[in-house]
mmCIF file of C-alpha atoms in Angstrom:
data_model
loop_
_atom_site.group_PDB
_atom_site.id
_atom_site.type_symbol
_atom_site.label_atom_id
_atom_site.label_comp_id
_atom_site.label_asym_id
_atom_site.label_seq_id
_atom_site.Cartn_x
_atom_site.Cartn_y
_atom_site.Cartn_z
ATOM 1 C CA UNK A 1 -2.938 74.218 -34.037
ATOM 2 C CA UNK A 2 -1.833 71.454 -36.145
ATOM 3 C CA UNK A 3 -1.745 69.058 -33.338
ATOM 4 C CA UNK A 4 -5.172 69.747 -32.247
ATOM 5 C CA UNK A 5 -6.277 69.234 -35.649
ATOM 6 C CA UNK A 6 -4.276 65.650 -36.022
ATOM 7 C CA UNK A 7 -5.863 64.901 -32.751
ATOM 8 C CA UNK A 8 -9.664 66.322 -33.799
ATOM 9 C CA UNK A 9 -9.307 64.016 -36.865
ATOM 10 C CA UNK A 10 -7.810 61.252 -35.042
ATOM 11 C CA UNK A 11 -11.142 61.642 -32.655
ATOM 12 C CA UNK A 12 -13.277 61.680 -35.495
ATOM 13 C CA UNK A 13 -12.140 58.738 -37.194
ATOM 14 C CA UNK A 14 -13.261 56.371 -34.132
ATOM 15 C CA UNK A 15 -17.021 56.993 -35.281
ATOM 16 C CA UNK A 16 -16.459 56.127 -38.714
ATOM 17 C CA UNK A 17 -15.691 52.365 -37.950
ATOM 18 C CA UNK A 18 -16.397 49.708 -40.409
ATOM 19 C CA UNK A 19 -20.230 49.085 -40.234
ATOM 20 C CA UNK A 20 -20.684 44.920 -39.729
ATOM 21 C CA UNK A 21 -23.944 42.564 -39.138
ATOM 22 C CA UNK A 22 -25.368 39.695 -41.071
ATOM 23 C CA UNK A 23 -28.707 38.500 -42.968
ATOM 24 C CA UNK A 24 -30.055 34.981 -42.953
ATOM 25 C CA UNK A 25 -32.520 33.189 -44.366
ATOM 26 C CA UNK A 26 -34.439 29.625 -43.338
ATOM 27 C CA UNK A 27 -36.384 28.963 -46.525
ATOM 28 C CA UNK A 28 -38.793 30.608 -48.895
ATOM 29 C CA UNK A 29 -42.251 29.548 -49.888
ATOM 30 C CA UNK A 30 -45.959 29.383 -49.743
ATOM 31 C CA UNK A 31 -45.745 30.561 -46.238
ATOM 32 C CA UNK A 32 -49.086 31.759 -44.713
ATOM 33 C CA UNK A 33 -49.882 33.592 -41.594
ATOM 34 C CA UNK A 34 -53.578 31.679 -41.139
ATOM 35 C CA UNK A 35 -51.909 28.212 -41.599
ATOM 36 C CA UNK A 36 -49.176 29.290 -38.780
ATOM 37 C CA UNK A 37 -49.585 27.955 -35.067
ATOM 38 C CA UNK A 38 -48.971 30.679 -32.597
ATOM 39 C CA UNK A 39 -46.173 27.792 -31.464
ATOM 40 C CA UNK A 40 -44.550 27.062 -34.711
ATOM 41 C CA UNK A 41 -44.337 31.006 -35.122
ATOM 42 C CA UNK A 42 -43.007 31.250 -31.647
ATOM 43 C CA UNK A 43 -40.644 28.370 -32.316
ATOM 44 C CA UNK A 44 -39.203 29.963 -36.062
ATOM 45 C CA UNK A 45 -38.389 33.263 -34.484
ATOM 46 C CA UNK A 46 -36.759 32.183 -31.554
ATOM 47 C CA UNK A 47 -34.614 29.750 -33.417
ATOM 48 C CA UNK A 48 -34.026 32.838 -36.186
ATOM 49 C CA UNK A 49 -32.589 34.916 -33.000
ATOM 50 C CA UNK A 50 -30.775 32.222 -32.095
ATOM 51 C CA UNK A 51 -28.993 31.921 -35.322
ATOM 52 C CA UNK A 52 -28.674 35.589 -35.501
ATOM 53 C CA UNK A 53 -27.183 36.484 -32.341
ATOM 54 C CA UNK A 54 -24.734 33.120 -32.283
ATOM 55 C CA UNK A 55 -23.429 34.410 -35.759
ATOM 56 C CA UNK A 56 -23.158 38.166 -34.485
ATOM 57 C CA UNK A 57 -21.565 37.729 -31.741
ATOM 58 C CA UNK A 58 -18.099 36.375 -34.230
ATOM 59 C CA UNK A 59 -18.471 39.861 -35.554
ATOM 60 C CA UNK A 60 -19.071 41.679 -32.332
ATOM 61 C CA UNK A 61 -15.725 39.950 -31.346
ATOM 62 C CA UNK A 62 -14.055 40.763 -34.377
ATOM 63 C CA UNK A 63 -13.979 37.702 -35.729
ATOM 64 C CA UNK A 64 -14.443 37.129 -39.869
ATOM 65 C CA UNK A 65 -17.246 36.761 -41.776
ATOM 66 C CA UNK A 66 -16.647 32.960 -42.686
ATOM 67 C CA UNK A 67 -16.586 32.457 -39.437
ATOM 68 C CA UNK A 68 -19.841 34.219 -38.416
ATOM 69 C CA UNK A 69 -21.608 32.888 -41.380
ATOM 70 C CA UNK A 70 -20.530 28.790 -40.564
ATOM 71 C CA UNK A 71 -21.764 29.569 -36.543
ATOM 72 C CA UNK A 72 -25.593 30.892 -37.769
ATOM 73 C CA UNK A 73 -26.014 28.634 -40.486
ATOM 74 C CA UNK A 74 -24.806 25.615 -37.670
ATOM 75 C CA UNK A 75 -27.833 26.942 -35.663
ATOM 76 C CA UNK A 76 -30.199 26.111 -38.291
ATOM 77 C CA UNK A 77 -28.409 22.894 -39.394
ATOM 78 C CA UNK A 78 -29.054 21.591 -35.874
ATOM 79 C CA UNK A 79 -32.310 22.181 -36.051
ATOM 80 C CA UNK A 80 -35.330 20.142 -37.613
ATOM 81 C CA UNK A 81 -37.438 23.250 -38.122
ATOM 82 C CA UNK A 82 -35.461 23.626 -41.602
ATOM 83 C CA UNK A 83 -34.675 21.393 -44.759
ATOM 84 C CA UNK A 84 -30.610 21.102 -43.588
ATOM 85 C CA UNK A 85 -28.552 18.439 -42.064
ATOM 86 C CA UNK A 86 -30.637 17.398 -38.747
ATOM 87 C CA UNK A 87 -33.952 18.397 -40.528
ATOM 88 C CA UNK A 88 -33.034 17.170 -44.246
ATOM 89 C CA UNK A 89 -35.666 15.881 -46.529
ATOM 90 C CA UNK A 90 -35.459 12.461 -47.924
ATOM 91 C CA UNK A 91 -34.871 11.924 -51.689
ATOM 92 C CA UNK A 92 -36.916 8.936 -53.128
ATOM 93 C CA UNK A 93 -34.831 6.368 -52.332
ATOM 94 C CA UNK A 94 -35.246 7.182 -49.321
ATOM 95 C CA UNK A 95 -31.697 8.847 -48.331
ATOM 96 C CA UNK A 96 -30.453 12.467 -46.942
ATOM 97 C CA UNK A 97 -28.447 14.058 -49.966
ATOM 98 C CA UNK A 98 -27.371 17.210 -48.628
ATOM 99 C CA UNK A 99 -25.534 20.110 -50.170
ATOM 100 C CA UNK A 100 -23.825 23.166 -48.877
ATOM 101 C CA UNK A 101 -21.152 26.018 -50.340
ATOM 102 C CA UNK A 102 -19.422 28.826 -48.692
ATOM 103 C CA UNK A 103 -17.436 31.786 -50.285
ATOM 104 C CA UNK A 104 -15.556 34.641 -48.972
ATOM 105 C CA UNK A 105 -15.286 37.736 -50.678
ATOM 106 C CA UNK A 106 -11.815 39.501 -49.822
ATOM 107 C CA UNK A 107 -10.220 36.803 -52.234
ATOM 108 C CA UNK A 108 -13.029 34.568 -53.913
ATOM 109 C CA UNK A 109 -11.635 31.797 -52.564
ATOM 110 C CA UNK A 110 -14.983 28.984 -52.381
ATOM 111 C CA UNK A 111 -15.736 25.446 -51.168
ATOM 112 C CA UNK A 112 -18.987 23.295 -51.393
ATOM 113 C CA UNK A 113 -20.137 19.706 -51.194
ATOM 114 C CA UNK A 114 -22.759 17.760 -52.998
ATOM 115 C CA UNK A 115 -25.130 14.457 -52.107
ATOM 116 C CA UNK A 116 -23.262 13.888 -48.123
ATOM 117 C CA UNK A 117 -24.874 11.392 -46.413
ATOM 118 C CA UNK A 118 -22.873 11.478 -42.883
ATOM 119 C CA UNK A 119 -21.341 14.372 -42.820
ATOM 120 C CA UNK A 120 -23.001 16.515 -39.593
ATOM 121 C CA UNK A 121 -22.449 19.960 -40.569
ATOM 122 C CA UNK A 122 -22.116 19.905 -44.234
ATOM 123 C CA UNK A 123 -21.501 23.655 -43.961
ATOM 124 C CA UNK A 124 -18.023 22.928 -41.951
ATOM 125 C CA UNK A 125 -17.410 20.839 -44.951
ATOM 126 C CA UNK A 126 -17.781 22.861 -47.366
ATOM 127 C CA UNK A 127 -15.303 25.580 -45.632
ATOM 128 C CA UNK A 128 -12.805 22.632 -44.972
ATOM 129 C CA UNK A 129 -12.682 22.440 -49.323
ATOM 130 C CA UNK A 130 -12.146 26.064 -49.051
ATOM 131 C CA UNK A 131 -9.629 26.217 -47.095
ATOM 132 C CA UNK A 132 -7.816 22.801 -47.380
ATOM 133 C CA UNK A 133 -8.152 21.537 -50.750
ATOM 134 C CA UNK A 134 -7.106 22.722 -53.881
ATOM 135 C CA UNK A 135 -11.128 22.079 -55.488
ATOM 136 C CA UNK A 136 -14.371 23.845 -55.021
ATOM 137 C CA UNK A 137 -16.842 21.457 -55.198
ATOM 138 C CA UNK A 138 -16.297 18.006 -54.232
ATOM 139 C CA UNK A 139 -19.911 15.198 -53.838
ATOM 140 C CA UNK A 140 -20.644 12.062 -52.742
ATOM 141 C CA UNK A 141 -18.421 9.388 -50.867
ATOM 142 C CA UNK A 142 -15.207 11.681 -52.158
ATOM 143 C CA UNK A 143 -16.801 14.552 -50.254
ATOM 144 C CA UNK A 144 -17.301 12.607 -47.110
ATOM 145 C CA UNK A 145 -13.713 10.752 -47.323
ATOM 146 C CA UNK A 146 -11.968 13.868 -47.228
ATOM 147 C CA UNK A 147 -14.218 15.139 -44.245
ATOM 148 C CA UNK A 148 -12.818 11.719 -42.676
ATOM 149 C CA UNK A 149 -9.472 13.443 -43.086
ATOM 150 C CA UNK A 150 -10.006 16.731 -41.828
ATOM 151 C CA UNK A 151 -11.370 15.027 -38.573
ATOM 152 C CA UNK A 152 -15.056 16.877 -38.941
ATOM 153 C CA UNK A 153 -17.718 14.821 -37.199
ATOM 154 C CA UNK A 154 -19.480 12.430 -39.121
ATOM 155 C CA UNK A 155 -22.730 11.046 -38.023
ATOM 156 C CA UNK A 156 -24.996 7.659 -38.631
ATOM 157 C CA UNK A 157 -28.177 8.242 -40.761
ATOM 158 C CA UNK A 158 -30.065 7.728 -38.085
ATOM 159 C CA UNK A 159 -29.371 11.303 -37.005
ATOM 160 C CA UNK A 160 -30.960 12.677 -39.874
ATOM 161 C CA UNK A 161 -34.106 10.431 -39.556
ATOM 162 C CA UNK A 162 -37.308 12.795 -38.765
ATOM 163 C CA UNK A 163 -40.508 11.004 -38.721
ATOM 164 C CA UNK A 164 -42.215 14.293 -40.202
ATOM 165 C CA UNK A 165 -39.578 14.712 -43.156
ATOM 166 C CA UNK A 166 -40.452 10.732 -43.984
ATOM 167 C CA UNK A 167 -44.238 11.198 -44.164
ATOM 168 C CA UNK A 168 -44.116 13.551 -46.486
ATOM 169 C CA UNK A 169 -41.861 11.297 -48.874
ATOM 170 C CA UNK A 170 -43.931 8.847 -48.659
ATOM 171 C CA UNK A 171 -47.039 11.279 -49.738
ATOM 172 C CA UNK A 172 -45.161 12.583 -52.448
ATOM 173 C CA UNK A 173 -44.246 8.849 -53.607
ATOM 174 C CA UNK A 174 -47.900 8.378 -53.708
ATOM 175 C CA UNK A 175 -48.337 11.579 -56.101
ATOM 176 C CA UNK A 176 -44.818 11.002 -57.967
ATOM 177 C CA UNK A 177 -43.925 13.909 -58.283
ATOM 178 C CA UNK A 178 -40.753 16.581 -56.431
ATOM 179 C CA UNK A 179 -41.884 18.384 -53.725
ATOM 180 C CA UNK A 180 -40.100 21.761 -53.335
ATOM 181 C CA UNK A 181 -39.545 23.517 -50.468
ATOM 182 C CA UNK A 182 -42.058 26.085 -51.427
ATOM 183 C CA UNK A 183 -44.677 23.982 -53.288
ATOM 184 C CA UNK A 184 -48.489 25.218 -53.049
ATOM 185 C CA UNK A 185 -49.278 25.187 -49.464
ATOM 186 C CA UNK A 186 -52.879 25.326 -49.992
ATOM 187 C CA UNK A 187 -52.746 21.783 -51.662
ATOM 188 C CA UNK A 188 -50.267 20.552 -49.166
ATOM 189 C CA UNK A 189 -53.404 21.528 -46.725
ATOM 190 C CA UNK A 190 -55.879 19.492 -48.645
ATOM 191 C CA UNK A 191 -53.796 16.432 -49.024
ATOM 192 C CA UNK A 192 -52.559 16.543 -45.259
ATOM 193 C CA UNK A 193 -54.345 17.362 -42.244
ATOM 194 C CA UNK A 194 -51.788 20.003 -39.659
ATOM 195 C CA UNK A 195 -48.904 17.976 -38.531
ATOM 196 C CA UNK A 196 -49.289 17.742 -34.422
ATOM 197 C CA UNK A 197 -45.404 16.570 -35.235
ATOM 198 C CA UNK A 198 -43.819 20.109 -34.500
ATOM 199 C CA UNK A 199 -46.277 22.431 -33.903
ATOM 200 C CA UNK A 200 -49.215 22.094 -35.965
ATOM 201 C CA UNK A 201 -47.400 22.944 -39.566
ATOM 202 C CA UNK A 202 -49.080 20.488 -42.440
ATOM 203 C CA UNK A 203 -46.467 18.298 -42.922
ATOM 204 C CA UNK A 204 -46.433 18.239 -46.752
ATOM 205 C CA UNK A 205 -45.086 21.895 -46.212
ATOM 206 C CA UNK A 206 -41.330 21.779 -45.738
ATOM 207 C CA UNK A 207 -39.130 24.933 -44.732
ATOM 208 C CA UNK A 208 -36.399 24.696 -46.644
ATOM 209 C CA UNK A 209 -32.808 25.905 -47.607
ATOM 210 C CA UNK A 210 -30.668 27.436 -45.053
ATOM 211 C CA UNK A 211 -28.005 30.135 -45.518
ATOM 212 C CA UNK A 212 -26.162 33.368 -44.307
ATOM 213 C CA UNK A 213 -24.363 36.709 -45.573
ATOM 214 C CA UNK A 214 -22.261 38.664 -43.348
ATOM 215 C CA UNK A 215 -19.810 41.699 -43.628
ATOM 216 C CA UNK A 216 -16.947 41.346 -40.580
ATOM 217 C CA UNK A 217 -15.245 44.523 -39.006
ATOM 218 C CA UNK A 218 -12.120 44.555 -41.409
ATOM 219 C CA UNK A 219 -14.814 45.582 -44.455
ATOM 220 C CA UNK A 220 -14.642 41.283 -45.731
ATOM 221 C CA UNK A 221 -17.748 39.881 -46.864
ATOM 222 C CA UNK A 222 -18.596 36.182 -47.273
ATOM 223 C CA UNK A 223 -22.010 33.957 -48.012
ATOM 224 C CA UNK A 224 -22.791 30.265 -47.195
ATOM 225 C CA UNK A 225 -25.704 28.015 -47.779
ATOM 226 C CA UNK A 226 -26.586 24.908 -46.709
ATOM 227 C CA UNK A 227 -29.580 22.103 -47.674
ATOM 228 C CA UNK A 228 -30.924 18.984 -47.710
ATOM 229 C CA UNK A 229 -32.758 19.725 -51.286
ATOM 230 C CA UNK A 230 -35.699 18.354 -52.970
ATOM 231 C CA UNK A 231 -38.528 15.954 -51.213
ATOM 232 C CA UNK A 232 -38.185 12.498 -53.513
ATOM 233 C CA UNK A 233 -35.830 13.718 -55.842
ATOM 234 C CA UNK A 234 -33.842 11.061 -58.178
ATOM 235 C CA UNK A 235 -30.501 10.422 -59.632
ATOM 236 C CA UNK A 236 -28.648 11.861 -57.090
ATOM 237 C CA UNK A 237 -30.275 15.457 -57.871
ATOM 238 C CA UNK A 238 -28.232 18.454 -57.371
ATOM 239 C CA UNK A 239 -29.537 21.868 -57.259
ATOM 240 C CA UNK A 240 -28.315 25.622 -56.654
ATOM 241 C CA UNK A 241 -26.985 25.271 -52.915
ATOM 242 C CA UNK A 242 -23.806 24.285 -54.018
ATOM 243 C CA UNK A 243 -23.349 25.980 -56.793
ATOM 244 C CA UNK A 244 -20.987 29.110 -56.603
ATOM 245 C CA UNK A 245 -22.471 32.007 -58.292
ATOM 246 C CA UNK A 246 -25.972 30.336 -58.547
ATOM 247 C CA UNK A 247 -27.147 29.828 -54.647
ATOM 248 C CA UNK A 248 -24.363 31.485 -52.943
ATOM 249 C CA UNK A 249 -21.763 34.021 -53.984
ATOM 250 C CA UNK A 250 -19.190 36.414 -52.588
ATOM 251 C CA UNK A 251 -17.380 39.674 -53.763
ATOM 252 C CA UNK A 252 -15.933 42.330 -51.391
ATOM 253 C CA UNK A 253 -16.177 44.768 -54.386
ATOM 254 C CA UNK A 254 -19.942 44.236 -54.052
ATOM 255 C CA UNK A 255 -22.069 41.786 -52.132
ATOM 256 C CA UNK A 256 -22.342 38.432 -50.142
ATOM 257 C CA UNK A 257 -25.368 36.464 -51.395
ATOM 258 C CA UNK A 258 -27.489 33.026 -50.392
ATOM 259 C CA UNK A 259 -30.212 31.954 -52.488
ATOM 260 C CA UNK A 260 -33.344 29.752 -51.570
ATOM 261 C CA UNK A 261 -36.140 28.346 -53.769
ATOM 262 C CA UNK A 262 -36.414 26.353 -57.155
ATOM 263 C CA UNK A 263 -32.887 25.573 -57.497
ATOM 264 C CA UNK A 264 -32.902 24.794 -61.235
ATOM 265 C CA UNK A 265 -33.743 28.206 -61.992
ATOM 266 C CA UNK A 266 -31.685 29.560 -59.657
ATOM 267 C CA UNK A 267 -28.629 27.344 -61.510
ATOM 268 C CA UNK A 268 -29.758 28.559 -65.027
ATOM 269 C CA UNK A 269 -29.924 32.538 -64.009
ATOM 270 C CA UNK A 270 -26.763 31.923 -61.805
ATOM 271 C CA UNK A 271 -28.719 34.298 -59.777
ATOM 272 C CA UNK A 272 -26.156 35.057 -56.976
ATOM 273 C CA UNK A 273 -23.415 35.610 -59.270
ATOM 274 C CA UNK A 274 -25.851 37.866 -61.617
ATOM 275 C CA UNK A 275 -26.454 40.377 -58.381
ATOM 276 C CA UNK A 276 -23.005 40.833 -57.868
ATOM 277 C CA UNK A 277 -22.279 41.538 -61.297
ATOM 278 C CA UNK A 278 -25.413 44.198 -62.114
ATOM 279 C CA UNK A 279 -23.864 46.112 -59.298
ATOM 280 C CA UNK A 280 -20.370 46.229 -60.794
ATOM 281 C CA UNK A 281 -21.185 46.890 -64.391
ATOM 282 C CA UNK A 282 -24.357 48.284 -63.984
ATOM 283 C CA UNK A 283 -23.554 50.626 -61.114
ATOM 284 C CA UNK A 284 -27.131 49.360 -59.264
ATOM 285 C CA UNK A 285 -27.748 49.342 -55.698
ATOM 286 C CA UNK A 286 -27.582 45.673 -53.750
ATOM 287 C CA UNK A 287 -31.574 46.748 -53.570
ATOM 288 C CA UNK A 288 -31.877 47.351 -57.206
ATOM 289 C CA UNK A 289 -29.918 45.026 -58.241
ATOM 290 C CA UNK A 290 -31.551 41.964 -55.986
ATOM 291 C CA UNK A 291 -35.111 42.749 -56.825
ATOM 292 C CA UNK A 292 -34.462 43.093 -60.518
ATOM 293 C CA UNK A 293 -33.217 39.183 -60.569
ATOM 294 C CA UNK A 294 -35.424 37.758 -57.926
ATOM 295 C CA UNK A 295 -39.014 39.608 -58.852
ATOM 296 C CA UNK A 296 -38.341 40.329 -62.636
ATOM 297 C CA UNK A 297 -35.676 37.808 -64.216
ATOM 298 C CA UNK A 298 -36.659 35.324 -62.112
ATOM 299 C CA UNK A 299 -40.524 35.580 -62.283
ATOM 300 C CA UNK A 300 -39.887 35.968 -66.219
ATOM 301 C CA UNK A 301 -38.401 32.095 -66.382
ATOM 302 C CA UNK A 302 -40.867 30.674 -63.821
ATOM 303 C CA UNK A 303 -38.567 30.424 -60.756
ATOM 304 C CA UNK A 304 -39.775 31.120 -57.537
ATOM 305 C CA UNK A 305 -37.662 31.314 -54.373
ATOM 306 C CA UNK A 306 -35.845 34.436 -52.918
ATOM 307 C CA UNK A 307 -32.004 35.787 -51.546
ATOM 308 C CA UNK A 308 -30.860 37.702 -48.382
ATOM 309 C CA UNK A 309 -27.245 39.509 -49.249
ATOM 310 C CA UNK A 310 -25.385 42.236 -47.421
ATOM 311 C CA UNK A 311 -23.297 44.651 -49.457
ATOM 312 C CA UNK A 312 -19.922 45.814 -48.951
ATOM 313 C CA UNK A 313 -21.532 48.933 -47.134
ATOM 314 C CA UNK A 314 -23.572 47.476 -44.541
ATOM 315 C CA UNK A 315 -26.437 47.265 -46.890
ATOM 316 C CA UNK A 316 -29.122 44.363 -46.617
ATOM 317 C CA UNK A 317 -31.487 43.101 -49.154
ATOM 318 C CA UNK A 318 -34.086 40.110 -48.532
ATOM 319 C CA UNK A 319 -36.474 39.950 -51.613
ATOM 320 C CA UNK A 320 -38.740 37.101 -52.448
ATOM 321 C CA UNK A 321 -41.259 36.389 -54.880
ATOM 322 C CA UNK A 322 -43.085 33.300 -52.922
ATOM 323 C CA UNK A 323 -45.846 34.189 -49.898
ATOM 324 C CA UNK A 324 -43.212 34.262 -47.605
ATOM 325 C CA UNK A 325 -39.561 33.608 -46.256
ATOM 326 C CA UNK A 326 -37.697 32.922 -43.045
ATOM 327 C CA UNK A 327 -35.411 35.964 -42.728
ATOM 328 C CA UNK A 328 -33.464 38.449 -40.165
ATOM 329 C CA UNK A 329 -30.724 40.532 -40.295
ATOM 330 C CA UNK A 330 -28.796 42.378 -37.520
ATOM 331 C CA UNK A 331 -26.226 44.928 -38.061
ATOM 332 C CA UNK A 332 -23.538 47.115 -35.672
ATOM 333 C CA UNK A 333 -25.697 50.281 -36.182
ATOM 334 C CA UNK A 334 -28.412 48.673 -33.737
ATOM 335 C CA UNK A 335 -30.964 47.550 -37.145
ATOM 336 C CA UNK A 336 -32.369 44.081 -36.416
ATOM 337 C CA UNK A 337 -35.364 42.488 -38.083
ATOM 338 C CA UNK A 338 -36.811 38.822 -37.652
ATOM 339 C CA UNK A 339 -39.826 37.986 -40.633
ATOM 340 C CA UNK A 340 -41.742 35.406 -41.949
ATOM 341 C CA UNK A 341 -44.119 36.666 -43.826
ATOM 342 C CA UNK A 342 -45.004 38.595 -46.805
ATOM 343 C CA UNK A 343 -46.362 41.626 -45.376
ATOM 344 C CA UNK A 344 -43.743 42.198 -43.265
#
């Protein structure tokens, strides 16, 4: 009897398997359904799935969350549909900063980079300061001469050069003043006719910040986020992306979280950082605890912009207080979701 029972139990414990998946987000703004081409619709989803599935399929493997989180963010930094690496914004000098962070939860080890210029993947950077130098956060030439050393490809400006992302420096020159990834669209609209650059978006309208969450089979969490930051910003600007604990943050007693939006806000709330922590000492849900930062503290201090996190349960949150935000999230239990906008 006791040796059915052993076996029974031993049965039993192969459906109670560590649930896995990821969340991922391509930007959040003034996103609007009637100023969306059927093609650039067509063209976000697809390339959503694409980071999605890519990033999945480390987990379906059993490979680790880092992992999973540097393939589907690599998806979207190849792409110019968002504001990271190959689609970066210009600053007003005319340059690609970029920015990107990673952080895995099981021991809160982190690594980011600041203000790259040739570094192709900034998000393999970032992991490479993670996991082969004793900093966190290392910017500029520094950053990219240690990415020299750790052999990572390296790429001419050129490759960053998008004819779309230069217009609209050059209109915000003309207005002098940032342009965020989720300024108002409906002004972008009057000051631009619809890009026929990449289907039919207006082209003062950029999609911004890049970033993933993901819980691997062995119960480890970890977050990453990647960006090109601010249209025409100055003085070597640096906002949230980062930033550990402000646009991306990891704790396996909790939650994996990237942020997108105003980063300044997102800096000053430390808004990654603050969901993890209102879930520890608070006791809240990763749902209760997301929404109270993004739509109340948040809202409260101006910021707009939104997170995607997964908790250490299999748990996803993606709120937003903007119009809309490029999101998805696919987990082991067969749940998958690909949105845009706000209604959905």
């Amino acid at each position: 009897m006791k040796k059915l029972l052993f076996l029974l139990l031993l049965s039993f414990s192969g459906f109670a398997q560590q649930k896995y998946g990821l969340v991922i987000h391509g930007g959040a703004g003034t996103i609007l359904r009637e100023n969306m081409s059927a093609e650039a619709e067509k063209a976000y989803r697809e390339k959503l799935d694409e980071a999605l599935a890519t990033g999945y399929a480390v987990l379906e493997q059993g490979g680790e969350a880092t992992d999973a989180v540097i393939a589907a963010i690599q998806v979207m930094e190849q792409s110019e549909l968002f504001n990271a690496a190959k689609g970066a914004v210009f600053t007003h000098e005319g340059r690609n900063e970029m920015d990107a962070s990673i952080m895995r939860g099981d021991d809160l080890n982190a690594g980011g980079v600041a203000g790259v210029r040739h570094i192709k993947s900034p998000i393999s950077a970032a992991k490479a300061v993670m996991e082969q130098s004793p900093h966190v956060l290392l910017s500029g030439a520094g950053a990219e001469e240690f990415a020299t050393e750790q052999g990572l490809e390296m790429a001419d400006t050129s490759y960053f050069f998008t004819e779309r992302r230069w217009k609209s420096l050059q209109r915000a020159i003309e207005r002098e003043k940032p342009e965020l990834d989720h300024d108002d669209q409906k002004k972008a609209v009057e000051k631009s006719p619809k890009s026929s650059l990449i289907y039919s978006v207006p082209e003062d309208y950029k999609f911004g910040t890049v970033g993933c969450a993901a819980l691997d089979q062995n119960g480890n969490l970890a977050a990453g986020t990647s960006t090109g930051g601010m249209t025409n910003k100055r003085w070597n600007r640096i906002g949230d992306s980062p930033i550990i604990g402000a646009g991306t943050y990891a704790n396996n007693a909790t939650c994996a979280v990237s942020s997108t939006g105003h980063g300044e806000y997102f800096i000053r709330s430390v808004v990654a950082y603050d969901i993890s922590a209102l879930m520890e000492y608070q006791s809240l849900s990763l749902k209760e605890a997301s929404e109270k930062v993004v739509m109340e503290k948040l809202v409260e201090r101006g910021g707009s912009g939104g997170i995607i996190a997964i908790d250490k349960d299999g748990n996803v949150s993606m709120p937003f207080n903007t119009k809309g935000m490029y999101r998805g999230f696919r987990l082991s239990n067969g749940e998958a979701k690909i949105a845009i906008y706000e209604e959905e």
